[in-house]
Coordinates of C-alpha atoms in Angstrom, one line a residue:
X1 CA 35.0 -10.2 -12.4
X2 CA 33.2 -7.7 -10.8
X3 CA 31.8 -7.4 -7.3
X4 CA 28.7 -8.8 -8.4
X5 CA 29.2 -12.6 -6.9
X6 CA 31.2 -10.7 -4.4
X7 CA 28.2 -9.6 -2.8
X8 CA 26.4 -12.6 -3.6
X9 CA 28.9 -14.9 -1.8
X10 CA 29.3 -12.6 0.7
X11 CA 25.7 -12.2 1.8
X12 CA 25.6 -16.0 1.9
X13 CA 29.2 -16.0 4.7
X14 CA 26.9 -12.9 6.7
X15 CA 23.7 -15.7 7.2
X16 CA 25.4 -18.7 6.7
X17 CA 27.0 -18.4 10.5
X18 CA 27.7 -21.1 11.3
X19 CA 26.1 -23.5 9.4
X20 CA 27.7 -20.0 7.7
X21 CA 28.9 -16.8 6.5
X22 CA 34.6 -13.1 5.3
X23 CA 39.5 -7.5 4.0
X24 CA 42.3 -6.2 3.1
X25 CA 44.8 -8.8 0.8
X26 CA 48.2 -9.5 1.2
X27 CA 49.1 -11.8 -2.0
X28 CA 51.0 -14.9 -0.2
X29 CA 54.5 -13.0 0.2
X30 CA 56.2 -16.9 1.5
X31 CA 59.2 -15.6 0.6
X32 CA 61.7 -13.8 3.7
X33 CA 61.9 -16.4 6.9
X34 CA 58.7 -15.6 9.2
X35 CA 59.9 -14.3 13.2
X36 CA 58.1 -16.0 15.8
X37 CA 55.3 -16.5 13.6
X38 CA 55.0 -13.4 12.4
X39 CA 57.5 -11.4 9.5
X40 CA 58.4 -8.2 11.6
X41 CA 58.0 -5.1 11.2
X42 CA 56.5 -4.9 7.8
X43 CA 54.0 -7.5 7.7
X44 CA 52.3 -6.1 4.7
X45 CA 55.3 -6.1 2.3
X46 CA 56.8 -2.5 0.6
X47 CA 52.6 -0.3 2.2
X48 CA 51.1 0.9 5.1
X49 CA 50.0 -1.9 6.8
X50 CA 46.3 -1.2 7.9
X51 CA 46.6 -3.1 10.9
X52 CA 48.7 -0.1 11.6
X53 CA 46.4 2.2 10.3
X54 CA 44.4 1.3 13.1
X55 CA 46.5 1.8 15.4
X56 CA 46.8 5.2 15.2
X57 CA 43.1 6.1 14.5
X58 CA 43.0 4.8 17.8
X59 CA 46.0 7.4 19.5
X60 CA 43.1 10.0 17.9
X61 CA 41.6 10.6 21.5
X62 CA 39.6 13.7 20.4
X63 CA 38.1 12.3 17.8
X64 CA 34.7 12.1 17.8
X65 CA 33.3 8.2 18.1
X66 CA 31.3 9.3 14.4
X67 CA 34.6 10.7 13.1
X68 CA 36.7 8.0 14.0
X69 CA 34.3 5.3 12.4
X70 CA 33.7 7.9 8.9
X71 CA 37.5 7.5 9.2
X72 CA 37.7 3.7 9.8
X73 CA 35.3 2.9 7.5
X74 CA 38.1 5.0 4.6
X75 CA 40.2 3.7 5.3
X76 CA 39.9 0.2 5.6
X77 CA 38.5 0.9 1.9
X78 CA 41.6 1.7 0.9
X79 CA 43.6 0.1 2.8
X80 CA 42.0 -3.4 0.8
X81 CA 43.2 -1.5 -2.8
X82 CA 46.7 -1.7 -1.4
X83 CA 47.8 -4.1 0.0
X84 CA 45.5 -6.2 -2.9
X85 CA 47.3 -4.1 -5.5
X86 CA 50.8 -5.4 -4.0
X87 CA 49.5 -9.2 -4.6
X88 CA 49.6 -9.4 -7.8
X89 CA 53.4 -10.8 -7.9
X90 CA 52.9 -12.9 -11.8
X91 CA 54.3 -10.8 -15.0
X92 CA 52.0 -10.3 -17.3
X93 CA 52.7 -12.6 -20.1
X94 CA 53.4 -15.4 -17.6
X95 CA 49.8 -14.9 -15.8
X96 CA 47.7 -14.6 -18.8
X97 CA 49.7 -18.4 -20.0
X98 CA 48.6 -18.6 -16.7
X99 CA 44.9 -18.1 -17.0
X100 CA 44.8 -19.5 -20.3
X101 CA 46.1 -23.2 -19.3
X102 CA 43.7 -23.1 -16.3
X103 CA 40.7 -22.3 -19.0
X104 CA 42.1 -25.7 -20.5
X105 CA 43.5 -27.7 -17.2
X106 CA 39.4 -26.6 -16.0
X107 CA 37.0 -27.8 -18.8
X108 CA 39.1 -31.4 -18.6
X109 CA 38.9 -31.4 -14.7
X110 CA 35.3 -30.9 -14.5
X111 CA 35.0 -34.5 -16.2
X112 CA 37.2 -36.1 -13.6
X113 CA 36.3 -34.0 -11.0
X114 CA 35.1 -36.6 -7.7
X115 CA 31.4 -36.1 -6.5
X116 CA 30.8 -33.5 -4.6
X117 CA 29.2 -35.9 -2.1
X118 CA 32.6 -37.4 -1.5
X119 CA 33.9 -34.2 -0.8
X120 CA 32.2 -33.0 1.5
X121 CA 32.1 -36.2 3.1
X122 CA 35.6 -35.7 3.4
X123 CA 35.6 -32.1 5.3
X124 CA 32.9 -33.6 8.1
X125 CA 35.1 -36.2 8.7
X126 CA 38.3 -34.3 8.7
X127 CA 36.4 -31.7 11.3
X128 CA 34.4 -34.5 13.8
X129 CA 38.2 -35.1 13.4
X130 CA 39.4 -32.3 14.2
X131 CA 36.3 -31.5 17.5
X132 CA 37.7 -34.7 18.6
X133 CA 41.4 -33.5 19.4
X134 CA 42.9 -35.6 16.7
X135 CA 45.2 -32.6 16.1
X136 CA 47.5 -30.8 17.3
X137 CA 48.6 -26.5 16.9
X138 CA 51.3 -24.4 17.7
X139 CA 49.8 -21.4 19.3
X140 CA 50.7 -18.5 17.6
X141 CA 53.5 -16.3 19.5
X142 CA 52.1 -12.8 19.3
X143 CA 51.5 -11.1 22.7
X144 CA 48.4 -10.3 24.2
X145 CA 48.6 -7.2 22.8
X146 CA 49.3 -7.0 20.0
X147 CA 46.6 -9.9 18.8
X148 CA 43.6 -8.1 20.5
X149 CA 44.4 -5.5 18.8
X150 CA 44.5 -7.4 15.0
X151 CA 41.2 -8.8 16.5
X152 CA 40.2 -5.6 16.6
X153 CA 41.1 -5.1 13.3
X154 CA 39.2 -8.2 11.9
X155 CA 36.8 -6.5 13.9
X156 CA 36.0 -2.9 12.5
X157 CA 36.3 -5.2 8.3
X158 CA 33.4 -7.1 9.8
X159 CA 31.2 -4.5 11.7
X160 CA 32.1 -2.6 7.4
X161 CA 31.4 -5.3 5.7
X162 CA 28.6 -6.9 7.2
X163 CA 26.6 -4.5 9.3
X164 CA 24.0 -6.9 10.1
X165 CA 26.4 -10.3 10.3
X166 CA 28.3 -8.7 12.7
X167 CA 25.2 -7.1 14.8
X168 CA 24.5 -10.9 15.0
X169 CA 28.0 -11.5 16.8
X170 CA 26.6 -9.5 19.4
X171 CA 24.9 -12.0 20.5
X172 CA 27.4 -14.5 20.8
X173 CA 29.9 -14.6 23.8
X174 CA 33.3 -12.8 23.1
X175 CA 36.2 -15.3 22.4
X176 CA 33.6 -16.7 19.3
X177 CA 32.5 -13.6 18.5
X178 CA 37.1 -13.1 17.8
X179 CA 36.7 -16.6 16.0
X180 CA 34.1 -15.3 13.9
X181 CA 35.9 -12.4 13.2
X182 CA 38.6 -14.0 12.1
X183 CA 37.0 -16.8 10.2
X184 CA 34.9 -13.9 8.1
X185 CA 38.1 -11.8 7.3
X186 CA 40.0 -14.7 5.8
X187 CA 37.2 -15.2 3.7
X188 CA 36.5 -12.3 2.6
X189 CA 39.7 -11.8 1.3
X190 CA 39.8 -14.9 -0.5
X191 CA 36.7 -14.1 -2.3
X192 CA 38.8 -10.7 -2.8
X193 CA 41.5 -12.8 -5.2
X194 CA 38.8 -13.4 -7.8
X195 CA 36.1 -10.8 -7.9
X196 CA 38.0 -7.8 -6.5
X197 CA 39.5 -5.0 -8.3
X198 CA 42.2 -7.1 -9.4
X199 CA 40.5 -10.1 -10.3
X200 CA 41.4 -9.8 -13.6
X201 CA 45.2 -10.4 -12.5
X202 CA 45.0 -13.5 -10.3
X203 CA 45.9 -17.3 -11.7
X204 CA 46.1 -20.3 -10.0
X205 CA 49.9 -20.2 -9.5
X206 CA 48.0 -16.7 -6.3
X207 CA 45.6 -20.0 -5.3
X208 CA 48.8 -21.8 -5.0
X209 CA 50.4 -19.3 -3.2
X210 CA 47.7 -18.4 -1.1
X211 CA 46.9 -22.3 0.2
X212 CA 50.9 -22.8 0.7
X213 CA 50.0 -19.5 3.1
X214 CA 47.2 -21.8 4.6
X215 CA 49.0 -24.5 5.6
X216 CA 51.4 -21.9 7.5
X217 CA 48.5 -20.8 9.8
X218 CA 48.0 -23.4 10.5
X219 CA 51.4 -25.0 12.0
X220 CA 51.0 -21.6 13.5
X221 CA 53.1 -19.1 11.6
X222 CA 51.4 -15.6 10.3
X223 CA 52.6 -13.5 7.8
X224 CA 50.4 -10.3 9.0
X225 CA 47.8 -9.7 11.9
X226 CA 45.4 -10.7 9.8
X227 CA 46.9 -13.8 9.5
X228 CA 47.3 -14.3 13.2
X229 CA 43.8 -14.3 14.4
X230 CA 43.4 -17.1 12.4
X231 CA 45.7 -19.3 13.8
X232 CA 45.1 -18.2 16.9
X233 CA 41.2 -18.9 16.6
X234 CA 42.4 -22.6 15.1
X235 CA 45.0 -23.0 18.0
X236 CA 41.4 -22.1 20.3
X237 CA 38.4 -24.2 18.5
X238 CA 38.6 -27.2 17.1
X239 CA 38.2 -25.5 13.4
X240 CA 39.3 -27.9 10.8
X241 CA 41.5 -27.3 7.8
X242 CA 39.7 -29.0 4.7
X243 CA 37.1 -26.8 4.6
X244 CA 39.6 -23.7 3.6
X245 CA 41.1 -25.8 1.0
X246 CA 37.6 -26.6 -0.2
X247 CA 37.1 -23.4 -0.5
X248 CA 40.1 -22.5 -2.6
X249 CA 38.7 -25.1 -4.5
X250 CA 35.8 -22.9 -5.3
X251 CA 37.4 -19.5 -6.1
X252 CA 39.8 -21.9 -8.6
X253 CA 36.4 -22.8 -10.1
X254 CA 35.7 -19.0 -10.9
X255 CA 38.8 -19.2 -13.4
X256 CA 37.3 -21.2 -16.0
X257 CA 34.2 -21.7 -15.3
X258 CA 30.9 -19.2 -16.2
X259 CA 28.5 -22.6 -16.7
X260 CA 27.0 -25.3 -15.3
X261 CA 26.0 -28.5 -17.4
X262 CA 24.1 -29.8 -14.1
X263 CA 22.6 -30.0 -11.0
X264 CA 25.2 -32.1 -9.4
X265 CA 28.1 -29.5 -11.2
X266 CA 25.9 -26.1 -9.9
X267 CA 25.9 -28.1 -5.8
X268 CA 29.7 -28.8 -5.7
X269 CA 30.4 -24.8 -6.5
X270 CA 27.4 -24.2 -3.8
X271 CA 29.1 -26.0 -1.1
X272 CA 33.1 -24.7 -1.5
X273 CA 32.0 -20.7 -2.0
X274 CA 29.7 -21.1 1.0
X275 CA 28.8 -24.6 2.4
X276 CA 32.0 -24.6 3.5
X277 CA 32.0 -20.9 5.9
X278 CA 29.8 -23.6 8.1
X279 CA 31.7 -26.4 8.6
X280 CA 34.8 -24.0 9.7
X281 CA 32.4 -21.8 12.0
X282 CA 29.7 -25.1 13.5
X283 CA 33.5 -26.3 15.9
X284 CA 32.7 -22.3 17.3
X285 CA 29.4 -22.4 17.5
X286 CA 30.0 -24.9 19.3
X287 CA 27.2 -28.8 19.5
X288 CA 24.6 -29.1 22.3
X289 CA 25.4 -32.0 24.6
X290 CA 22.6 -32.4 24.7
X291 CA 21.7 -32.7 21.1
X292 CA 20.4 -36.2 19.9
X293 CA 21.7 -35.9 16.4
X294 CA 25.5 -37.6 15.3
X295 CA 28.0 -35.1 14.8
X296 CA 27.8 -35.8 11.1
X297 CA 24.3 -35.0 11.3
X298 CA 25.1 -31.8 12.5
X299 CA 27.6 -30.8 10.1
X300 CA 25.7 -31.7 7.1
X301 CA 22.9 -29.6 7.8
X302 CA 25.6 -26.9 8.6
X303 CA 27.1 -27.3 4.8
X304 CA 22.9 -27.1 3.7
X305 CA 21.5 -24.2 5.4
X306 CA 25.5 -22.6 3.3
X307 CA 24.1 -24.2 0.1
X308 CA 20.5 -23.2 0.6
X309 CA 21.9 -19.6 1.4
X310 CA 24.0 -19.4 -2.1
X311 CA 20.8 -21.0 -4.3
X312 CA 19.1 -18.0 -3.1
X313 CA 21.0 -15.8 -4.0
X314 CA 22.0 -17.1 -7.6
X315 CA 18.1 -17.4 -8.1
X316 CA 18.2 -13.5 -6.9
X317 CA 20.6 -12.4 -9.1
X318 CA 19.9 -14.5 -12.2
X319 CA 19.1 -11.9 -15.0
X320 CA 22.6 -9.4 -12.9
X321 CA 24.4 -12.4 -13.7
X322 CA 23.5 -13.1 -17.3
X323 CA 23.7 -9.4 -18.3
X324 CA 26.6 -7.8 -16.3
X325 CA 29.6 -10.6 -16.3
X326 CA 28.3 -13.3 -19.4
X327 CA 27.4 -15.9 -16.0
X328 CA 24.2 -18.3 -15.8
X329 CA 24.3 -19.9 -12.8
X330 CA 21.3 -22.2 -13.4
X331 CA 22.1 -25.6 -14.8
X332 CA 21.7 -26.1 -18.0
X333 CA 20.4 -29.5 -18.3
X334 CA 17.4 -28.2 -16.2
X335 CA 16.6 -25.1 -18.3
X336 CA 16.4 -27.7 -21.4
X337 CA 14.2 -29.7 -19.5
X338 CA 12.0 -26.5 -18.6
X339 CA 11.5 -25.6 -23.1
X340 CA 14.8 -22.7 -21.6
X341 CA 17.2 -20.9 -24.1
X342 CA 20.0 -18.9 -22.9
X343 CA 19.2 -16.4 -25.4
X344 CA 15.4 -16.3 -23.2
X345 CA 17.6 -15.4 -19.9
X346 CA 19.6 -13.0 -21.3
X347 CA 16.5 -11.2 -23.0
X348 CA 15.1 -11.2 -19.9
X349 CA 11.8 -13.9 -21.1
X350 CA 9.4 -14.2 -18.0
X351 CA 7.3 -16.6 -18.9
X352 CA 5.3 -19.0 -17.8
X353 CA 8.0 -21.9 -18.7
X354 CA 10.5 -19.4 -16.8
X355 CA 7.7 -19.6 -14.1
X356 CA 7.6 -23.3 -13.8
X357 CA 11.7 -23.9 -14.2
X358 CA 11.4 -21.2 -11.0
X359 CA 9.1 -22.5 -8.8
X360 CA 11.6 -26.1 -9.0
X361 CA 14.5 -24.6 -8.2
X362 CA 12.7 -22.4 -5.7
X363 CA 11.9 -26.0 -4.7
X364 CA 14.7 -26.9 -3.7
X365 CA 16.2 -24.5 -1.6
X366 CA 13.8 -24.5 0.4
X367 CA 14.8 -28.2 0.9
X368 CA 18.1 -27.0 1.4
X369 CA 16.6 -24.6 4.0
X370 CA 14.7 -27.7 5.9
X371 CA 17.7 -30.1 6.2
X372 CA 19.6 -27.2 8.3
X373 CA 16.8 -26.4 10.4
X374 CA 17.1 -29.4 11.6
X375 CA 20.9 -29.5 12.9
X376 CA 20.5 -25.8 13.7
X377 CA 18.3 -27.2 17.1
X378 CA 21.6 -29.2 17.1
X379 CA 23.9 -26.4 18.2
X380 CA 24.7 -24.3 21.5
X381 CA 21.8 -22.6 22.4
X382 CA 23.8 -19.8 23.0
X383 CA 23.5 -19.2 19.1
X384 CA 20.5 -20.8 17.9
X385 CA 18.9 -17.7 18.1
X386 CA 21.9 -15.9 15.6
X387 CA 22.2 -18.3 13.0
X388 CA 18.3 -19.6 12.8
X389 CA 17.1 -16.2 12.6
X390 CA 19.4 -15.6 9.5
X391 CA 18.4 -18.4 7.9
X392 CA 15.0 -17.4 8.3
X393 CA 15.8 -13.7 7.0
X394 CA 17.4 -15.4 4.0
X395 CA 14.6 -17.5 3.4
X396 CA 12.0 -15.2 2.7
X397 CA 14.2 -14.3 -1.0
X398 CA 12.3 -16.7 -2.3
X399 CA 9.0 -15.6 -1.8
X400 CA 9.7 -12.1 -2.8
X401 CA 10.7 -14.4 -6.2
X402 CA 7.1 -15.9 -5.5
X403 CA 5.9 -12.1 -4.4
X404 CA 7.4 -10.7 -8.1
X405 CA 5.8 -12.5 -10.2
X406 CA 8.7 -15.6 -11.4
X407 CA 10.4 -12.3 -12.6
X408 CA 13.9 -12.4 -11.4
X409 CA 15.3 -11.0 -14.9
X410 CA 14.7 -7.8 -14.5
X411 CA 13.9 -6.8 -11.4
X412 CA 16.1 -7.1 -7.5
X413 CA 13.7 -9.7 -4.9
X414 CA 15.0 -8.1 -1.6
X415 CA 13.7 -8.2 1.8
X416 CA 12.7 -5.1 3.4
X417 CA 14.0 -4.6 6.7
X418 CA 10.8 -3.3 8.9
X419 CA 10.1 -7.8 7.2
X420 CA 13.3 -8.4 9.4
X421 CA 13.1 -7.2 11.9
X422 CA 9.5 -8.6 12.3
X423 CA 11.4 -12.5 11.8
X424 CA 13.4 -12.2 14.3
X425 CA 10.9 -13.0 17.2
X426 CA 9.6 -15.8 14.8
X427 CA 12.9 -17.3 14.8
X428 CA 13.5 -17.0 18.4
X429 CA 10.6 -19.1 19.0
X430 CA 10.4 -21.6 16.6
X431 CA 14.3 -21.7 18.5
X432 CA 12.7 -22.6 21.9
X433 CA 10.5 -24.5 20.3
X434 CA 11.6 -26.6 17.8

């Protein structure tokens, strides 16, 4: 897969926080034992750890701030390429068979998939149990200095690949910032498996190993420093595990699906790749003790923001997805209802039928934003502005599609920087005055 859907999902995460938002991937080296909670000393097998590279940079005190930033950018990029390459452990022939089987299995499984609402309810219930203290996690056994350096790497990756999002995190207290860095990096590494440079080599077996590794993280074990940050965050905040597993299942969907027959199918995908981030981050952001909403409704609103952002991404990128990736993230039954064919999309045909179809899709996305907004006022007051500000800025993309006369087949809607800045004080006022 190309970086297009990666960009779309990552932008969802960035703006999603906490009711949404995630590289260097070190695929699941499950062989060997962990020492304490980290394998030592080569935590990224056969390659120099990006963590170690940043350590060396920090010792270069002679460098200016701009030089250090430039080097960090280069090393982060190189580390991603190296570590992602080290993850392909499936032989070529086995990989091909695995991919073919995944397509066959996916087509069959889609017929009997659990309703999306049930999937969401299960994850929400698990998160509520976690927030009510119904679990015990082992703390990560790592000295404080090394753990802090691990968090500095997570911060650097977040700064590099999610600049606007990272800036918004500065409004939060440090402990919450660190936990969100850890979540962001894990999600980014997960997404990179199916949307990165080696996506064509990734199989269900790869994702199964990655899920096994996730289980270990929640048991207090880590295979590298970035794993350690998530293990530490999960021990310090009541973060449930099911949302992480659901995201991995969303990546599995990307291995075999390029079309969505109904909105129910599309909603499941949106929940898994973006709505899950709301469940991951809400316990970090915190729910206000004065909230007048049940926890389940707050978490449902968090998921709704993720779905809203993902739907917005999809509507923005319809033309690019079709032309560059042969993917249509729109319900096929609704396209047919409006008299639109796949050929119309590939030819870039923007007519009255398309405009009416887009109005319908935009209306639905805004309905999810409206649900999300209600949940924002139940969050810790300190994070409301950051969350809703991100949501408002993203919602403006829908306005831009309308301003472009609903032509999202030949052009890409965007929000100018100046407009983003103008929206932030509006978001502040709205979070103060519901």
